[in-house]
Amino acid sequence: MIKFAYFKNDILFFVLNHPGAKQEFDNNIQSIKSALKFVSPEECMEVTVTDIKAFVTNKPIKKITLFKTNSKEEYTERATGDFSIDIKDEKLNSLVKSIQDIIKAKNDS
């Protein structure tokens, strides 16, 4: 129902996640105001609440993943390593040859 609340210019804003919740909140806003006059929470002692407002946010709730899986994906190598290397640059040529050797070694095992 209530996503979060914040103060701005001595106004306490409540951000709600459903229009029905806002309607219910608006029906009870006078009760909340009178309750805050009698008992103010410790966190709100230094702030003077002049008004209370509520609105509905239009941003969807982001889903949070609580854990990551560290499992490695295994797949069968489809390449055989049988390709010609026609690269003039020595560094790039040696890099491609090392990749080719890795592919061939994976196929042999």
JSON list of C-alpha atoms in Angstrom, two decimals:
[
{"chain": "A", "resi": 1, "resn": "MET", "atom": "CA", "xyz": [0.00, 0.00, 0.00]},
{"chain": "A", "resi": 2, "resn": "ILE", "atom": "CA", "xyz": [2.54, 2.65, 1.12]},
{"chain": "A", "resi": 3, "resn": "LYS", "atom": "CA", "xyz": [5.77, 2.53, -0.86]},
{"chain": "A", "resi": 4, "resn": "PHE", "atom": "CA", "xyz": [7.57, 5.27, 1.10]},
{"chain": "A", "resi": 5, "resn": "ALA", "atom": "CA", "xyz": [7.09, 8.68, 2.72]},
{"chain": "A", "resi": 6, "resn": "TYR", "atom": "CA", "xyz": [9.18, 11.86, 2.76]},
{"chain": "A", "resi": 7, "resn": "PHE", "atom": "CA", "xyz": [9.14, 15.47, 3.97]},
{"chain": "A", "resi": 8, "resn": "LYS", "atom": "CA", "xyz": [9.29, 18.45, 1.64]},
{"chain": "A", "resi": 9, "resn": "ASN", "atom": "CA", "xyz": [8.62, 22.05, 2.75]},
{"chain": "A", "resi": 10, "resn": "ASP", "atom": "CA", "xyz": [7.08, 20.83, 6.04]},
{"chain": "A", "resi": 11, "resn": "ILE", "atom": "CA", "xyz": [4.62, 18.66, 4.16]},
{"chain": "A", "resi": 12, "resn": "LEU", "atom": "CA", "xyz": [4.57, 14.92, 4.79]},
{"chain": "A", "resi": 13, "resn": "PHE", "atom": "CA", "xyz": [4.13, 13.09, 1.48]},
{"chain": "A", "resi": 14, "resn": "PHE", "atom": "CA", "xyz": [3.06, 9.47, 1.25]},
{"chain": "A", "resi": 15, "resn": "VAL", "atom": "CA", "xyz": [3.73, 7.63, -2.01]},
{"chain": "A", "resi": 16, "resn": "LEU", "atom": "CA", "xyz": [1.20, 4.88, -2.60]},
{"chain": "A", "resi": 17, "resn": "ASN", "atom": "CA", "xyz": [1.16, 2.07, -5.13]},
{"chain": "A", "resi": 18, "resn": "HIS", "atom": "CA", "xyz": [-2.57, 1.83, -5.90]},
{"chain": "A", "resi": 19, "resn": "PRO", "atom": "CA", "xyz": [-5.38, 4.35, -6.54]},
{"chain": "A", "resi": 20, "resn": "GLY", "atom": "CA", "xyz": [-7.67, 2.47, -4.14]},
{"chain": "A", "resi": 21, "resn": "ALA", "atom": "CA", "xyz": [-5.06, 2.88, -1.41]},
{"chain": "A", "resi": 22, "resn": "LYS", "atom": "CA", "xyz": [-5.00, 6.63, -2.06]},
{"chain": "A", "resi": 23, "resn": "GLN", "atom": "CA", "xyz": [-8.77, 6.85, -1.77]},
{"chain": "A", "resi": 24, "resn": "GLU", "atom": "CA", "xyz": [-8.67, 4.98, 1.55]},
{"chain": "A", "resi": 25, "resn": "PHE", "atom": "CA", "xyz": [-5.78, 7.17, 2.70]},
{"chain": "A", "resi": 26, "resn": "ASP", "atom": "CA", "xyz": [-7.70, 10.35, 1.81]},
{"chain": "A", "resi": 27, "resn": "ASN", "atom": "CA", "xyz": [-10.67, 9.09, 3.87]},
{"chain": "A", "resi": 28, "resn": "ASN", "atom": "CA", "xyz": [-8.41, 8.68, 6.92]},
{"chain": "A", "resi": 29, "resn": "ILE", "atom": "CA", "xyz": [-6.15, 11.72, 6.49]},
{"chain": "A", "resi": 30, "resn": "GLN", "atom": "CA", "xyz": [-7.91, 13.78, 9.19]},
{"chain": "A", "resi": 31, "resn": "SER", "atom": "CA", "xyz": [-7.43, 10.97, 11.69]},
{"chain": "A", "resi": 32, "resn": "ILE", "atom": "CA", "xyz": [-3.73, 10.83, 10.86]},
{"chain": "A", "resi": 33, "resn": "LYS", "atom": "CA", "xyz": [-3.36, 14.61, 11.25]},
{"chain": "A", "resi": 34, "resn": "SER", "atom": "CA", "xyz": [-5.07, 14.62, 14.65]},
{"chain": "A", "resi": 35, "resn": "ALA", "atom": "CA", "xyz": [-2.99, 11.65, 15.83]},
{"chain": "A", "resi": 36, "resn": "LEU", "atom": "CA", "xyz": [0.23, 13.43, 14.83]},
{"chain": "A", "resi": 37, "resn": "LYS", "atom": "CA", "xyz": [-0.82, 16.50, 16.89]},
{"chain": "A", "resi": 38, "resn": "PHE", "atom": "CA", "xyz": [-1.07, 14.39, 20.05]},
{"chain": "A", "resi": 39, "resn": "VAL", "atom": "CA", "xyz": [1.86, 12.01, 19.57]},
{"chain": "A", "resi": 40, "resn": "SER", "atom": "CA", "xyz": [4.73, 12.83, 17.25]},
{"chain": "A", "resi": 41, "resn": "PRO", "atom": "CA", "xyz": [7.21, 10.05, 16.42]},
{"chain": "A", "resi": 42, "resn": "GLU", "atom": "CA", "xyz": [10.82, 10.49, 17.61]},
{"chain": "A", "resi": 43, "resn": "GLU", "atom": "CA", "xyz": [12.08, 10.64, 14.04]},
{"chain": "A", "resi": 44, "resn": "CYS", "atom": "CA", "xyz": [9.82, 13.64, 13.34]},
{"chain": "A", "resi": 45, "resn": "MET", "atom": "CA", "xyz": [10.59, 15.78, 16.41]},
{"chain": "A", "resi": 46, "resn": "GLU", "atom": "CA", "xyz": [12.68, 18.36, 14.53]},
{"chain": "A", "resi": 47, "resn": "VAL", "atom": "CA", "xyz": [10.17, 18.66, 11.66]},
{"chain": "A", "resi": 48, "resn": "THR", "atom": "CA", "xyz": [6.90, 20.57, 11.86]},
{"chain": "A", "resi": 49, "resn": "VAL", "atom": "CA", "xyz": [4.21, 18.87, 9.80]},
{"chain": "A", "resi": 50, "resn": "THR", "atom": "CA", "xyz": [1.95, 21.52, 8.31]},
{"chain": "A", "resi": 51, "resn": "ASP", "atom": "CA", "xyz": [0.07, 19.23, 5.93]},
{"chain": "A", "resi": 52, "resn": "ILE", "atom": "CA", "xyz": [-0.14, 15.61, 4.78]},
{"chain": "A", "resi": 53, "resn": "LYS", "atom": "CA", "xyz": [-0.54, 14.67, 1.14]},
{"chain": "A", "resi": 54, "resn": "ALA", "atom": "CA", "xyz": [-0.56, 11.41, -0.78]},
{"chain": "A", "resi": 55, "resn": "PHE", "atom": "CA", "xyz": [-0.14, 10.47, -4.39]},
{"chain": "A", "resi": 56, "resn": "VAL", "atom": "CA", "xyz": [0.08, 7.32, -6.48]},
{"chain": "A", "resi": 57, "resn": "THR", "atom": "CA", "xyz": [3.33, 6.60, -8.28]},
{"chain": "A", "resi": 58, "resn": "ASN", "atom": "CA", "xyz": [3.22, 5.46, -11.88]},
{"chain": "A", "resi": 59, "resn": "LYS", "atom": "CA", "xyz": [6.59, 3.70, -11.80]},
{"chain": "A", "resi": 60, "resn": "PRO", "atom": "CA", "xyz": [6.41, -0.10, -11.70]},
{"chain": "A", "resi": 61, "resn": "ILE", "atom": "CA", "xyz": [8.08, -1.96, -8.87]},
{"chain": "A", "resi": 62, "resn": "LYS", "atom": "CA", "xyz": [11.50, -3.31, -9.85]},
{"chain": "A", "resi": 63, "resn": "LYS", "atom": "CA", "xyz": [12.06, -6.93, -9.00]},
{"chain": "A", "resi": 64, "resn": "ILE", "atom": "CA", "xyz": [15.20, -7.54, -6.99]},
{"chain": "A", "resi": 65, "resn": "THR", "atom": "CA", "xyz": [17.11, -10.78, -7.30]},
{"chain": "A", "resi": 66, "resn": "LEU", "atom": "CA", "xyz": [18.20, -11.92, -3.87]},
{"chain": "A", "resi": 67, "resn": "PHE", "atom": "CA", "xyz": [20.90, -14.32, -4.97]},
{"chain": "A", "resi": 68, "resn": "LYS", "atom": "CA", "xyz": [23.10, -15.07, -7.93]},
{"chain": "A", "resi": 69, "resn": "THR", "atom": "CA", "xyz": [23.79, -18.50, -9.20]},
{"chain": "A", "resi": 70, "resn": "ASN", "atom": "CA", "xyz": [27.45, -19.20, -9.75]},
{"chain": "A", "resi": 71, "resn": "SER", "atom": "CA", "xyz": [26.85, -22.25, -11.89]},
{"chain": "A", "resi": 72, "resn": "LYS", "atom": "CA", "xyz": [28.83, -22.34, -15.07]},
{"chain": "A", "resi": 73, "resn": "GLU", "atom": "CA", "xyz": [27.00, -23.10, -18.28]},
{"chain": "A", "resi": 74, "resn": "GLU", "atom": "CA", "xyz": [28.36, -26.15, -20.00]},
{"chain": "A", "resi": 75, "resn": "TYR", "atom": "CA", "xyz": [27.96, -26.75, -23.69]},
{"chain": "A", "resi": 76, "resn": "THR", "atom": "CA", "xyz": [29.47, -28.98, -26.32]},
{"chain": "A", "resi": 77, "resn": "GLU", "atom": "CA", "xyz": [31.91, -27.28, -28.61]},
{"chain": "A", "resi": 78, "resn": "ARG", "atom": "CA", "xyz": [30.58, -27.27, -32.15]},
{"chain": "A", "resi": 79, "resn": "ALA", "atom": "CA", "xyz": [33.71, -25.83, -33.74]},
{"chain": "A", "resi": 80, "resn": "THR", "atom": "CA", "xyz": [36.47, -28.20, -34.75]},
{"chain": "A", "resi": 81, "resn": "GLY", "atom": "CA", "xyz": [39.33, -25.73, -35.09]},
{"chain": "A", "resi": 82, "resn": "ASP", "atom": "CA", "xyz": [39.91, -26.62, -38.74]},
{"chain": "A", "resi": 83, "resn": "PHE", "atom": "CA", "xyz": [40.24, -23.19, -40.29]},
{"chain": "A", "resi": 84, "resn": "SER", "atom": "CA", "xyz": [43.03, -21.38, -42.02]},
{"chain": "A", "resi": 85, "resn": "ILE", "atom": "CA", "xyz": [44.61, -18.31, -40.45]},
{"chain": "A", "resi": 86, "resn": "ASP", "atom": "CA", "xyz": [45.62, -15.66, -42.97]},
{"chain": "A", "resi": 87, "resn": "ILE", "atom": "CA", "xyz": [46.45, -12.70, -40.71]},
{"chain": "A", "resi": 88, "resn": "LYS", "atom": "CA", "xyz": [49.52, -10.53, -41.31]},
{"chain": "A", "resi": 89, "resn": "ASP", "atom": "CA", "xyz": [49.66, -8.92, -37.84]},
{"chain": "A", "resi": 90, "resn": "GLU", "atom": "CA", "xyz": [51.83, -11.12, -35.59]},
{"chain": "A", "resi": 91, "resn": "LYS", "atom": "CA", "xyz": [50.02, -10.42, -32.32]},
{"chain": "A", "resi": 92, "resn": "LEU", "atom": "CA", "xyz": [46.60, -11.01, -33.82]},
{"chain": "A", "resi": 93, "resn": "ASN", "atom": "CA", "xyz": [47.84, -14.10, -35.64]},
{"chain": "A", "resi": 94, "resn": "SER", "atom": "CA", "xyz": [49.22, -15.62, -32.42]},
{"chain": "A", "resi": 95, "resn": "LEU", "atom": "CA", "xyz": [45.98, -14.82, -30.60]},
{"chain": "A", "resi": 96, "resn": "VAL", "atom": "CA", "xyz": [43.86, -16.57, -33.23]},
{"chain": "A", "resi": 97, "resn": "LYS", "atom": "CA", "xyz": [46.26, -19.56, -33.23]},
{"chain": "A", "resi": 98, "resn": "SER", "atom": "CA", "xyz": [45.93, -19.87, -29.45]},
{"chain": "A", "resi": 99, "resn": "ILE", "atom": "CA", "xyz": [42.14, -19.84, -29.81]},
{"chain": "A", "resi": 100, "resn": "GLN", "atom": "CA", "xyz": [42.41, -22.50, -32.50]},
{"chain": "A", "resi": 101, "resn": "ASP", "atom": "CA", "xyz": [44.60, -24.65, -30.20]},
{"chain": "A", "resi": 102, "resn": "ILE", "atom": "CA", "xyz": [42.08, -24.30, -27.36]},
{"chain": "A", "resi": 103, "resn": "ILE", "atom": "CA", "xyz": [39.25, -25.43, -29.66]},
{"chain": "A", "resi": 104, "resn": "LYS", "atom": "CA", "xyz": [41.26, -28.41, -30.93]},
{"chain": "A", "resi": 105, "resn": "ALA", "atom": "CA", "xyz": [42.23, -29.41, -27.38]},
{"chain": "A", "resi": 106, "resn": "LYS", "atom": "CA", "xyz": [38.60, -29.26, -26.27]},
{"chain": "A", "resi": 107, "resn": "ASN", "atom": "CA", "xyz": [37.58, -31.53, -29.15]},
{"chain": "A", "resi": 108, "resn": "ASP", "atom": "CA", "xyz": [40.34, -34.06, -28.43]},
{"chain": "A", "resi": 109, "resn": "SER", "atom": "CA", "xyz": [39.31, -34.55, -24.81]}
]
